[in-house]
Amino acid sequence: MAADGGINGVALGVLIALFLLVSVAGFMASRFQRADSLESLDEWGLGGRKFGTWITWFLLGGDLYTAYTFVAVPAAMFATGAVAGFFAVPYTIVLYPIIFIFMARLWSVSHRHGYVTTADFVRGRYDSRGLSLAVAVTGFVATMPYIALQLVGIQAVLEVAGVGGGDNIVAKDAPLFIAFAVLAAFTYSSGLRAPAVIAFVKDILIYLVIIVAVIYLPGQVGGWDNIFGSAQEKMATVNEATGKPTGAFLPGVGAGWAYATLALGSAMALFMYPHSITASLSSSSRNTIRRNAAILPAYSFVLGLLALLGWVAIAAGTTPIGLDGEPNAQLVIPQLFEDMFPAWFAGVAFAAIAIGALVPAAIMSIAAANTFSRNIYKEWLKPDATPKQEAKVSKLMSLLVKAFALVFVLTLDKQNAINFQLLGGIWILQTFPAVVFSLFTRWFHRWALLAGWAVSMVYGTVEAYQVINPVTGKHFGGSLGLIPGLDQMGYIAMTAFVINLVIAVVLSAIFNAMKVSNGSDETIPFDYFADADDPRVQKDLAEHGTHDEAYGDPDDIPGNAPAR
C-alpha cells in the first residue's frame, strides 16, 4: 500500500478502469453467440453448448486458475514452502491426462441426454434419486466456500491498494459490495456467456503480468541464486510458535506422501466440482474437450512461474501487512507488485487478480445454481417444472449463493473460508467413484456407491476437524493427516477416497451376488461416443429445446434425451 498507509490512487484508478471495462463486456455478453432466449439451463447455464476450442480454453483457464490460486499458491510458497505451495504445479499437470480419459465420455452422454450436472448423469445411469442427491448436495456445498475465496482475492487487492480501512462498515466494505453487485448483475443477465467473454481479458492480463514479473523482478533482487538462497534460509528458520522449521524448501524425508497425495487427490477432485463440469459441458464437441486437455497445460507453466514469485517476495523483503496492522501472507503478491513496479503496472496486476476472481465466481455461482435447480428443485420440489421455470430458479439461486459468499467473507474469519474450502476438496473427491467409474461400467452397485460416499464423508470431515492449527489452536487447521497403516502424513481426501472405494467394491460384490436391483439405465453404449454432428443427437437436442411444457419421454426409448 502507499507509503503513508493511504490509497494508491494511480493503481486504484487503473484497477477501476479495467474492472469497468470487463463489467461492460459482461453485460454485453448476452449478445455473444446470441440465442433466441436464455430461458433454459442449456442456454443460460451452458452457453448453448456451442463454445469452440479457444473459447473453451479461455473459459476453463479462467475457471480453474482462480484469483485465489494467484493469491494463495505464492502465499503458501512465501509462508511455508514447497509442500504447501508447489504441489499445485504437478497437480495441474497430472490433471489433464485424467480428464482426457473420462471427460469426453461425460460430454457425449450429457449432450445426448441433455444432462446439465453430474448428478443428472448419476440419476440417469442408476435411476437413483438418493445417489443423485448425494452427488448434487456435495457439489453444491463444496462450491460455496470456493466462491467466498474469490471475494477474498478481490478483498486482498483492495486492501493493498489502500481501500477498505477505517471503522465505518459502509466505507470499509463498500468496494466489495460494488464488485459483488456488478458480478451478480451480469451473471444474472448473461449467464455463462459473461465469464466466457471476460475470460479473454483476464487471461491476457494474467499472462502479461506474470511474464513481465518473472523477467524483470529477479534482476532487481539479486538473481535466482539469491532468490532460492533466501527462500531456503527462511524455510530453515525455526518458527517460535511451533518449535519447528518455518517450512520446506524441498519436500524432505516423510513429506513425499503428503506432496504426492496432495497433488494426485487435488487433480482427481478438481473436475468433480460443478463449475469445472459446467465449463466443460458448454463445449461444442467431444473433440473440443480433448484438444483442451492437450493445450491447457500451458496454464501450468504460468502457474509454476507464479508460484516462484512467492520466493521472489522473500528475496525482495516484502512485508505483507494488512490494514489491521497484522501480517497476512495472502497479501504478498499484490504487495510485491506495489513495492517493485510503477503504480500504473501495479494497477494492472491488481486488475488481473480482481478480474481473475470475477470469472470463476460467475461460473461457480452458475454451476451451483444449476445443480440446485435441476437436482433439488426439479427432482424433489417441483417435478413438473418447465425449462423456463428451471432457468428462473437457477438465476435467482445464482444471486443467493453469491450473497451467501459475501456474508461469509464479511462476517467470518478469512481462515475459516480457507478451512472450509479445504474441507470442500475432501468432500468433492468422494463423488469420483459414482461419476467417473460409472462412465465406464455399471458393475458398481448404486447402494454400495452411496454407502462408500457416506462413510468417506464422515471420515474425511472428522479427520479434518482433528487437524489443529499450531498457531491459532483452532480445528480444521489443514488437510493433512496420518495415513492408517503407513504412519505417514497424507492428504485426508485420498485416505477417505480409498475407504470409499473399498466399501463400494466390497458391497457391490455382495449386492451383485445377491442380485439386488441396481436400477434401470437410461443410457446405451453409443451415448458415450456421440458427437455433436450425429443426427440422433441433433434430433434429441431439437426436442430438448426451449419450450413451456414439462419434460417427459413419451416414446420410452432408452437413450433418448428428454422430449416434449
Coordinates of C-alpha atoms in Angstrom, one line a residue:
M1 CA 0.0 0.0 0.0
A2 CA 1.1 3.6 -0.2
A3 CA 3.9 4.5 2.0
D4 CA 1.7 6.6 4.3
G5 CA -0.8 3.8 4.5
G6 CA -3.2 5.7 2.3
I7 CA -4.8 5.0 -1.0
N8 CA -2.6 4.3 -4.0
G9 CA -4.6 6.5 -6.4
V10 CA -2.9 5.5 -9.6
A11 CA -3.1 1.8 -9.0
L12 CA -6.6 2.0 -7.8
G13 CA -7.6 4.1 -10.9
V14 CA -6.2 1.6 -13.3
L15 CA -7.9 -1.2 -11.4
I16 CA -11.3 0.6 -11.5
A17 CA -10.9 1.4 -15.3
L18 CA -10.2 -2.2 -16.2
F19 CA -12.9 -3.5 -13.9
L20 CA -15.4 -1.2 -15.5
L21 CA -14.2 -2.5 -19.0
V22 CA -14.9 -6.1 -18.2
S23 CA -18.2 -5.3 -16.4
V24 CA -19.5 -3.7 -19.6
A25 CA -18.3 -6.7 -21.5
G26 CA -20.1 -8.9 -19.0
F27 CA -23.4 -7.1 -19.6
M28 CA -23.0 -7.2 -23.4
A29 CA -22.1 -10.9 -23.4
S30 CA -25.7 -11.9 -23.8
R31 CA -25.2 -10.9 -27.5
F32 CA -22.2 -13.3 -27.8
Q33 CA -23.3 -16.3 -29.9
R34 CA -26.8 -14.9 -29.4
A35 CA -29.6 -17.3 -28.6
D36 CA -33.3 -16.8 -29.2
S37 CA -33.9 -16.9 -25.5
L38 CA -31.8 -17.5 -22.3
E39 CA -34.9 -19.1 -20.6
S40 CA -33.4 -22.6 -20.3
L41 CA -30.4 -24.1 -18.5
D42 CA -28.9 -25.1 -21.8
E43 CA -28.7 -21.5 -22.9
W44 CA -28.3 -19.5 -19.7
G45 CA -26.3 -22.1 -17.8
L46 CA -24.3 -23.8 -20.5
G47 CA -24.0 -21.1 -23.2
G48 CA -26.0 -23.1 -25.7
R49 CA -23.4 -25.9 -25.5
K50 CA -21.6 -24.4 -28.5
F51 CA -18.3 -22.9 -27.3
G52 CA -15.4 -23.8 -29.6
T53 CA -11.8 -24.8 -28.7
W54 CA -10.4 -21.4 -27.9
I55 CA -13.4 -20.1 -26.1
T56 CA -13.5 -23.2 -24.0
W57 CA -9.7 -22.9 -23.4
F58 CA -10.1 -19.4 -22.0
L59 CA -13.2 -20.3 -20.1
L60 CA -11.7 -23.4 -18.5
G61 CA -8.5 -21.5 -17.8
G62 CA -10.4 -18.7 -16.2
D63 CA -12.5 -21.2 -14.2
L64 CA -9.7 -23.4 -12.9
Y65 CA -7.0 -20.8 -12.3
T66 CA -8.9 -18.6 -9.9
A67 CA -8.0 -15.3 -8.2
Y68 CA -7.4 -17.4 -5.1
T69 CA -4.9 -19.5 -7.0
F70 CA -3.0 -16.4 -7.9
V71 CA -3.1 -15.2 -4.3
A72 CA -2.8 -18.5 -2.3
V73 CA -0.2 -20.5 -4.2
P74 CA 2.6 -17.9 -4.0
A75 CA 1.4 -17.0 -0.5
A76 CA 1.9 -20.7 0.6
M77 CA 5.3 -20.7 -1.1
F78 CA 6.2 -17.5 0.8
A79 CA 4.9 -18.7 4.2
T80 CA 5.8 -22.5 4.3
G81 CA 7.5 -23.5 1.1
A82 CA 7.2 -26.3 -1.5
V83 CA 4.9 -28.9 0.1
A84 CA 2.1 -26.4 0.8
G85 CA 2.6 -24.4 -2.4
F86 CA 4.4 -26.0 -5.3
F87 CA 2.3 -29.3 -5.3
A88 CA -0.2 -27.2 -7.2
V89 CA 2.1 -27.4 -10.3
P90 CA 2.4 -31.2 -10.7
Y91 CA -1.3 -31.5 -9.7
T92 CA -2.4 -29.4 -12.7
I93 CA 0.0 -31.4 -14.9
V94 CA -1.4 -34.8 -13.8
L95 CA -5.0 -33.4 -14.1
Y96 CA -5.2 -33.2 -17.9
P97 CA -4.4 -36.8 -18.8
I98 CA -7.1 -37.8 -16.2
I99 CA -9.8 -35.6 -17.9
F100 CA -8.6 -36.6 -21.3
I101 CA -9.7 -40.2 -20.4
F102 CA -13.1 -39.5 -19.0
M103 CA -14.4 -36.0 -19.8
A104 CA -15.1 -36.7 -23.5
R105 CA -17.4 -39.6 -22.4
L106 CA -19.2 -37.4 -19.9
W107 CA -19.6 -34.7 -22.5
S108 CA -21.1 -37.2 -25.0
V109 CA -23.6 -38.8 -22.7
S110 CA -24.6 -35.4 -21.3
H111 CA -25.0 -33.9 -24.8
R112 CA -27.1 -36.9 -25.9
H113 CA -29.5 -36.7 -22.9
G114 CA -29.4 -33.0 -22.1
Y115 CA -27.6 -33.6 -18.7
V116 CA -26.5 -30.3 -17.1
T117 CA -24.8 -31.7 -14.0
T118 CA -23.0 -34.9 -12.9
A119 CA -26.0 -35.6 -10.6
D120 CA -28.1 -35.7 -13.8
F121 CA -25.9 -38.4 -15.2
V122 CA -25.9 -40.4 -12.0
R123 CA -29.7 -40.2 -11.9
G124 CA -30.0 -41.5 -15.4
R125 CA -27.3 -44.2 -15.0
Y126 CA -28.7 -45.8 -11.8
D127 CA -32.3 -44.5 -11.6
S128 CA -31.3 -43.5 -8.0
R129 CA -32.7 -40.3 -6.5
G130 CA -30.7 -40.8 -3.3
L131 CA -27.3 -41.2 -5.0
S132 CA -28.1 -38.3 -7.3
L133 CA -29.0 -36.1 -4.4
A134 CA -25.7 -37.1 -2.6
V135 CA -23.7 -36.0 -5.6
A136 CA -25.7 -32.8 -6.0
V137 CA -25.6 -31.7 -2.4
T138 CA -21.8 -32.5 -2.1
G139 CA -21.1 -30.3 -5.2
F140 CA -23.4 -27.5 -4.1
V141 CA -21.9 -27.3 -0.5
A142 CA -18.3 -27.7 -1.7
T143 CA -18.7 -24.8 -4.1
M144 CA -19.9 -22.3 -1.5
P145 CA -16.6 -21.5 0.2
Y146 CA -14.8 -21.6 -3.2
I147 CA -17.0 -18.7 -4.3
A148 CA -16.2 -16.9 -1.0
L149 CA -12.5 -17.2 -1.6
Q150 CA -12.8 -15.4 -4.9
L151 CA -14.2 -12.4 -3.0
V152 CA -11.3 -12.8 -0.5
G153 CA -9.0 -12.4 -3.6
I154 CA -10.7 -9.2 -4.5
Q155 CA -10.5 -8.0 -0.9
A156 CA -6.7 -8.7 -0.8
V157 CA -6.2 -6.5 -3.8
L158 CA -8.3 -3.7 -2.4
E159 CA -6.5 -3.9 0.9
V160 CA -3.1 -3.5 -0.7
A161 CA -4.4 -0.6 -2.8
G162 CA -5.4 1.1 0.5
V163 CA -9.1 0.6 0.2
G164 CA -11.1 -1.0 3.0
G165 CA -9.7 0.6 6.1
G166 CA -11.4 2.5 8.8
D167 CA -14.2 1.8 11.3
N168 CA -17.1 2.8 9.1
I169 CA -18.5 -0.5 8.0
V170 CA -20.1 1.1 4.9
A171 CA -16.9 2.7 3.7
K172 CA -14.8 -0.3 4.7
D173 CA -16.7 -2.8 2.7
A174 CA -18.4 -0.6 0.0
P175 CA -15.9 -1.6 -2.8
L176 CA -16.6 -5.3 -2.2
F177 CA -20.3 -4.7 -2.2
I178 CA -20.0 -2.9 -5.5
A179 CA -17.9 -5.7 -7.0
F180 CA -20.5 -8.2 -5.7
A181 CA -23.4 -6.2 -7.2
V182 CA -21.7 -6.0 -10.6
L183 CA -20.9 -9.7 -10.6
A184 CA -24.4 -10.6 -9.6
A185 CA -26.0 -8.4 -12.2
F186 CA -24.1 -9.5 -15.3
T187 CA -24.2 -13.2 -14.3
Y188 CA -28.0 -12.9 -13.9
S189 CA -28.5 -11.2 -17.3
S190 CA -25.9 -13.0 -19.4
G191 CA -25.4 -16.4 -17.8
L192 CA -22.3 -18.4 -18.8
R193 CA -21.6 -16.2 -21.8
A194 CA -20.5 -13.4 -19.4
P195 CA -17.5 -15.3 -17.9
A196 CA -16.7 -16.7 -21.3
V197 CA -16.2 -13.2 -22.7
I198 CA -14.5 -11.8 -19.6
A199 CA -12.0 -14.7 -19.5
F200 CA -10.3 -13.4 -22.6
V201 CA -9.4 -10.2 -20.8
K202 CA -8.5 -11.9 -17.6
D203 CA -6.1 -14.4 -19.2
I204 CA -4.3 -11.9 -21.3
L205 CA -3.7 -9.7 -18.2
I206 CA -2.5 -12.7 -16.2
Y207 CA -0.1 -13.8 -18.8
L208 CA 1.2 -10.3 -19.3
V209 CA 1.7 -9.6 -15.6
I210 CA 3.4 -12.8 -14.7
I211 CA 5.7 -12.9 -17.7
V212 CA 6.8 -9.3 -17.1
A213 CA 7.3 -10.1 -13.4
V214 CA 9.4 -13.2 -14.0
I215 CA 11.6 -11.4 -16.5
Y216 CA 12.0 -8.1 -14.5
L217 CA 12.0 -9.0 -10.8
P218 CA 14.9 -11.5 -10.5
G219 CA 17.3 -8.8 -11.7
Q220 CA 16.1 -6.4 -9.0
V221 CA 16.6 -8.8 -6.1
G222 CA 20.0 -10.3 -6.9
G223 CA 19.1 -13.1 -9.4
W224 CA 17.7 -16.6 -8.9
D225 CA 20.7 -17.7 -6.8
N226 CA 19.7 -15.1 -4.2
I227 CA 16.0 -15.9 -4.5
F228 CA 16.5 -19.6 -3.9
G229 CA 19.1 -19.0 -1.2
S230 CA 16.8 -16.5 0.6
A231 CA 13.9 -19.0 0.4
Q232 CA 16.0 -21.9 1.7
E233 CA 17.2 -19.7 4.6
K234 CA 13.7 -18.7 5.6
M235 CA 12.3 -22.2 5.4
A236 CA 15.1 -23.5 7.7
T237 CA 14.4 -20.8 10.3
V238 CA 12.7 -22.1 13.4
N239 CA 9.1 -21.0 13.9
E240 CA 8.8 -19.8 17.5
A241 CA 5.1 -20.8 17.7
T242 CA 5.8 -24.5 16.7
G243 CA 9.5 -25.0 17.5
K244 CA 9.9 -26.5 14.1
P245 CA 11.3 -25.1 10.8
T246 CA 9.1 -22.5 9.2
G247 CA 8.6 -24.7 6.1
A248 CA 10.2 -26.9 3.5
F249 CA 12.4 -25.6 0.7
L250 CA 12.1 -29.1 -0.9
P251 CA 9.9 -32.0 0.2
G252 CA 12.1 -33.7 2.7
V253 CA 12.0 -37.1 4.4
G254 CA 8.5 -38.0 5.4
A255 CA 7.0 -35.3 3.1
G256 CA 6.9 -37.4 0.0
W257 CA 3.5 -39.0 0.7
A258 CA 2.0 -35.6 1.7
Y259 CA 3.3 -34.0 -1.5
A260 CA 2.2 -36.9 -3.8
T261 CA -1.3 -37.4 -2.3
L262 CA -2.0 -33.7 -2.3
A263 CA -1.1 -33.5 -6.0
L264 CA -3.0 -36.6 -7.1
G265 CA -6.0 -36.0 -4.8
S266 CA -6.4 -32.4 -5.9
A267 CA -6.1 -33.5 -9.6
M268 CA -8.8 -36.1 -9.2
A269 CA -11.1 -33.7 -7.3
L270 CA -10.9 -30.6 -9.4
F271 CA -13.1 -31.8 -12.3
M272 CA -15.7 -33.1 -9.8
Y273 CA -16.6 -29.6 -8.9
P274 CA -19.8 -28.4 -10.6
H275 CA -18.0 -25.3 -12.1
S276 CA -15.4 -27.5 -13.9
I277 CA -18.2 -29.7 -15.3
T278 CA -20.3 -26.7 -16.3
A279 CA -17.4 -25.1 -18.3
S280 CA -16.7 -28.5 -19.9
L281 CA -20.3 -29.3 -20.9
S282 CA -20.5 -25.9 -22.6
S283 CA -18.1 -27.1 -25.3
S284 CA -19.4 -27.7 -28.8
S285 CA -18.0 -31.2 -29.3
R286 CA -16.1 -34.1 -27.6
N287 CA -13.0 -33.3 -29.6
T288 CA -13.1 -29.7 -28.1
I289 CA -12.7 -31.3 -24.7
R290 CA -9.8 -33.5 -25.8
R291 CA -8.0 -30.6 -27.6
N292 CA -8.3 -28.5 -24.4
A293 CA -6.9 -31.4 -22.3
A294 CA -3.8 -31.1 -24.6
I295 CA -3.4 -27.3 -24.5
L296 CA -4.5 -26.4 -21.0
P297 CA -1.1 -27.4 -19.5
A298 CA 0.1 -24.0 -20.9
Y299 CA -1.5 -22.6 -17.8
S300 CA 0.5 -24.9 -15.6
F301 CA 3.7 -23.3 -16.9
V302 CA 2.4 -19.9 -15.9
L303 CA 1.3 -21.3 -12.5
G304 CA 4.8 -22.6 -11.9
L305 CA 6.2 -19.1 -12.6
L306 CA 3.6 -17.6 -10.4
A307 CA 4.4 -20.0 -7.5
L308 CA 8.1 -18.9 -7.7
L309 CA 7.0 -15.3 -7.2
G310 CA 6.3 -16.2 -3.5
W311 CA 10.1 -16.9 -3.2
V312 CA 10.9 -13.7 -5.1
A313 CA 8.9 -11.9 -2.4
I314 CA 11.2 -13.4 0.2
A315 CA 14.3 -12.1 -1.5
A316 CA 12.7 -8.7 -2.1
G317 CA 12.0 -8.4 1.6
T318 CA 8.2 -8.0 1.0
T319 CA 6.3 -7.5 4.2
P320 CA 2.6 -8.2 3.7
I321 CA 0.8 -6.2 6.4
G322 CA -3.0 -5.8 6.4
L323 CA -4.8 -2.6 7.1
D324 CA -5.4 -4.0 10.6
G325 CA -1.7 -4.0 11.2
E326 CA -1.4 -7.8 11.3
P327 CA 0.9 -9.9 9.0
N328 CA -1.1 -11.5 6.2
A329 CA 0.7 -13.8 3.8
Q330 CA -2.3 -13.7 1.4
L331 CA -1.4 -10.1 0.5
V332 CA 2.2 -11.0 -0.5
I333 CA 1.8 -10.9 -4.3
P334 CA -0.3 -7.7 -4.5
Q335 CA 2.2 -6.1 -2.1
L336 CA 5.2 -7.3 -4.1
F337 CA 3.8 -5.7 -7.2
E338 CA 3.1 -2.4 -5.4
D339 CA 6.6 -2.4 -3.9
M340 CA 8.5 -3.3 -7.1
F341 CA 6.6 -1.8 -10.0
P342 CA 5.4 1.6 -11.0
A343 CA 1.9 2.4 -9.7
W344 CA 0.2 2.0 -13.1
F345 CA 1.6 -1.5 -13.6
A346 CA 0.7 -2.4 -10.1
G347 CA -2.8 -1.4 -11.0
V348 CA -2.8 -3.7 -14.0
A349 CA -1.6 -6.6 -11.7
F350 CA -4.4 -5.7 -9.2
A351 CA -6.9 -5.8 -12.0
A352 CA -5.7 -9.1 -13.3
I353 CA -6.3 -10.6 -9.8
A354 CA -9.7 -8.9 -9.3
I355 CA -10.9 -9.9 -12.8
G356 CA -9.5 -13.3 -12.1
A357 CA -12.0 -13.5 -9.3
L358 CA -15.0 -12.5 -11.4
V359 CA -14.7 -15.3 -14.0
P360 CA -14.6 -18.3 -11.6
A361 CA -17.0 -16.7 -9.2
A362 CA -19.5 -16.3 -12.0
I363 CA -19.0 -19.8 -13.3
M364 CA -19.2 -21.3 -9.8
S365 CA -22.4 -19.5 -8.9
I366 CA -24.0 -20.6 -12.2
A367 CA -22.9 -24.2 -11.6
A368 CA -24.1 -24.3 -8.0
A369 CA -27.4 -22.7 -9.2
N370 CA -27.8 -25.3 -12.0
T371 CA -27.2 -28.1 -9.5
F372 CA -29.9 -26.7 -7.1
S373 CA -32.4 -26.0 -9.9
R374 CA -32.0 -29.4 -11.7
N375 CA -31.3 -31.8 -8.9
I376 CA -33.0 -30.4 -5.9
Y377 CA -35.8 -28.1 -7.1
K378 CA -37.0 -30.1 -10.1
E379 CA -36.1 -33.5 -8.7
W380 CA -37.6 -33.1 -5.2
L381 CA -39.7 -29.9 -5.1
K382 CA -41.4 -29.4 -8.5
P383 CA -41.0 -32.5 -10.7
D384 CA -43.2 -30.9 -13.5
A385 CA -41.0 -27.8 -13.7
T386 CA -40.6 -26.4 -17.3
P387 CA -37.2 -25.4 -18.7
K388 CA -38.3 -21.8 -18.3
Q389 CA -39.1 -22.3 -14.6
E390 CA -35.8 -24.2 -14.1
A391 CA -33.8 -21.3 -15.6
K392 CA -35.7 -18.7 -13.5
V393 CA -34.9 -20.7 -10.3
S394 CA -31.3 -21.1 -11.3
K395 CA -30.9 -17.3 -12.0
L396 CA -32.3 -16.5 -8.5
M397 CA -30.2 -19.1 -6.8
S398 CA -27.1 -17.7 -8.5
L399 CA -27.8 -14.5 -6.7
L400 CA -28.4 -16.2 -3.4
V401 CA -25.1 -18.2 -3.5
K402 CA -23.1 -15.1 -4.2
A403 CA -24.9 -13.3 -1.4
F404 CA -24.1 -16.1 0.9
A405 CA -20.4 -15.9 -0.1
L406 CA -20.4 -12.2 0.6
V407 CA -21.9 -12.6 4.0
F408 CA -19.3 -15.4 4.7
V409 CA -16.4 -13.1 3.8
L410 CA -17.7 -10.2 5.7
T411 CA -18.7 -12.0 8.9
L412 CA -16.3 -14.9 9.3
D413 CA -12.5 -15.0 9.8
K414 CA -10.7 -15.4 6.4
Q415 CA -9.0 -18.6 7.8
N416 CA -12.5 -20.2 8.2
A417 CA -13.1 -19.6 4.4
I418 CA -9.8 -21.3 3.7
N419 CA -10.5 -24.2 6.0
F420 CA -14.0 -24.8 4.6
Q421 CA -12.5 -24.7 1.1
L422 CA -10.0 -27.4 2.1
L423 CA -12.9 -29.4 3.6
G424 CA -14.8 -28.9 0.3
G425 CA -11.9 -30.6 -1.5
I426 CA -12.1 -33.6 0.8
W427 CA -15.8 -33.8 0.2
I428 CA -16.0 -33.4 -3.6
L429 CA -13.4 -36.2 -4.2
Q430 CA -15.9 -38.6 -2.7
T431 CA -18.2 -38.2 -5.7
F432 CA -15.4 -39.5 -8.0
P433 CA -16.5 -43.2 -7.9
A434 CA -20.2 -42.5 -8.6
V435 CA -19.3 -40.2 -11.5
V436 CA -16.1 -41.4 -13.2
F437 CA -16.3 -45.1 -12.7
S438 CA -19.9 -45.1 -13.8
L439 CA -18.9 -43.6 -17.1
F440 CA -17.2 -46.9 -17.9
T441 CA -19.1 -49.6 -16.0
R442 CA -22.3 -50.4 -14.1
W443 CA -20.6 -53.1 -12.1
F444 CA -20.7 -50.8 -9.1
H445 CA -24.0 -51.0 -7.2
R446 CA -25.9 -47.8 -6.5
W447 CA -26.3 -48.6 -2.8
A448 CA -22.7 -49.6 -2.5
L449 CA -21.6 -46.2 -4.0
L450 CA -24.0 -44.4 -1.7
A451 CA -22.6 -46.3 1.4
G452 CA -19.0 -45.6 0.3
W453 CA -19.8 -41.9 -0.2
A454 CA -21.5 -41.6 3.3
V455 CA -18.7 -43.3 5.2
S456 CA -15.9 -41.4 3.5
M457 CA -17.7 -38.1 4.0
V458 CA -17.9 -38.7 7.7
Y459 CA -14.4 -40.0 8.0
G460 CA -12.9 -37.1 6.0
T461 CA -14.9 -34.5 8.0
V462 CA -13.9 -35.9 11.4
E463 CA -10.2 -36.3 10.3
A464 CA -10.1 -32.7 9.0
Y465 CA -11.7 -31.4 12.3
Q466 CA -9.0 -33.1 14.3
V467 CA -6.2 -31.2 12.5
I468 CA -5.3 -28.4 14.9
N469 CA -3.6 -25.2 13.6
P470 CA -0.4 -25.0 15.8
V471 CA -0.5 -21.2 15.8
T472 CA -4.2 -20.4 16.4
G473 CA -5.2 -23.7 18.1
K474 CA -8.3 -24.0 16.0
H475 CA -9.8 -27.1 14.4
F476 CA -9.8 -27.7 10.6
G477 CA -6.2 -26.4 10.6
G478 CA -5.2 -28.2 7.4
S479 CA -5.9 -31.0 5.0
L480 CA -3.1 -33.5 6.0
G481 CA -3.5 -36.4 8.4
L482 CA -1.8 -39.7 9.3
I483 CA -2.5 -42.4 6.7
P484 CA -3.7 -45.5 8.6
G485 CA -1.2 -48.3 8.4
L486 CA 1.6 -46.2 6.9
D487 CA 2.4 -43.8 9.7
Q488 CA 2.9 -41.1 7.1
M489 CA 1.2 -37.8 6.6
G490 CA -1.0 -37.7 3.5
Y491 CA -4.0 -35.8 2.0
I492 CA -7.1 -36.7 4.1
A493 CA -9.2 -36.7 0.9
M494 CA -7.2 -39.5 -0.6
T495 CA -7.4 -41.7 2.5
A496 CA -11.2 -41.1 2.6
F497 CA -11.3 -41.9 -1.2
V498 CA -9.5 -45.3 -0.6
I499 CA -12.0 -46.1 2.2
N500 CA -14.8 -45.1 -0.2
L501 CA -13.6 -47.3 -2.9
V502 CA -13.0 -50.3 -0.7
I503 CA -16.6 -50.1 0.7
A504 CA -18.0 -49.6 -2.8
V505 CA -16.1 -52.7 -4.2
V506 CA -17.0 -55.0 -1.3
L507 CA -20.6 -54.1 -1.1
S508 CA -21.1 -54.1 -4.9
A509 CA -19.7 -57.7 -5.0
I510 CA -22.2 -58.7 -2.2
F511 CA -25.2 -56.9 -3.7
N512 CA -24.5 -58.2 -7.2
A513 CA -24.1 -61.8 -5.9
M514 CA -27.4 -61.4 -4.1
K515 CA -28.9 -60.0 -7.3
V516 CA -30.2 -56.8 -5.6
S517 CA -31.7 -54.5 -8.2
N518 CA -29.3 -51.8 -9.5
G519 CA -32.0 -49.7 -11.0
S520 CA -32.6 -49.1 -14.7
D521 CA -30.1 -47.4 -17.0
E522 CA -31.4 -44.9 -19.5
T523 CA -28.1 -44.7 -21.3
I524 CA -26.8 -47.1 -24.1
P525 CA -23.2 -47.7 -25.2
F526 CA -23.5 -45.4 -28.2
D527 CA -24.2 -42.4 -25.9
Y528 CA -20.7 -42.4 -24.5
F529 CA -19.2 -41.8 -28.0
A530 CA -21.9 -39.5 -29.5
D531 CA -20.7 -36.2 -31.0
A532 CA -22.4 -33.0 -31.9
D533 CA -22.8 -33.8 -35.6
D534 CA -24.5 -37.1 -35.0
P535 CA -28.1 -36.9 -36.4
R536 CA -29.6 -38.7 -33.4
V537 CA -28.0 -36.1 -31.1
Q538 CA -29.4 -33.3 -33.3
K539 CA -32.9 -34.8 -33.1
D540 CA -32.7 -35.2 -29.4
L541 CA -31.4 -31.7 -28.8
A542 CA -34.1 -30.2 -31.0
E543 CA -36.7 -32.0 -28.9
H544 CA -34.9 -30.8 -25.8
G545 CA -35.1 -27.1 -26.9
T546 CA -36.7 -24.3 -25.0
H547 CA -40.5 -24.7 -24.5
D548 CA -43.0 -24.2 -21.8
E549 CA -44.1 -27.8 -21.2
A550 CA -42.7 -30.1 -18.6
Y551 CA -40.1 -32.7 -19.6
G552 CA -41.2 -36.2 -20.3
D553 CA -40.2 -39.1 -22.6
P554 CA -43.4 -40.4 -24.2
D555 CA -41.7 -42.8 -26.6
D556 CA -40.0 -44.7 -23.8
I557 CA -37.0 -45.4 -26.0
P558 CA -33.8 -45.8 -23.8
G559 CA -31.0 -43.5 -24.9
N560 CA -33.3 -40.6 -25.9
A561 CA -32.9 -37.2 -24.5
P562 CA -36.0 -36.0 -22.6
A563 CA -38.5 -35.0 -25.2
R564 CA -41.6 -32.7 -25.2

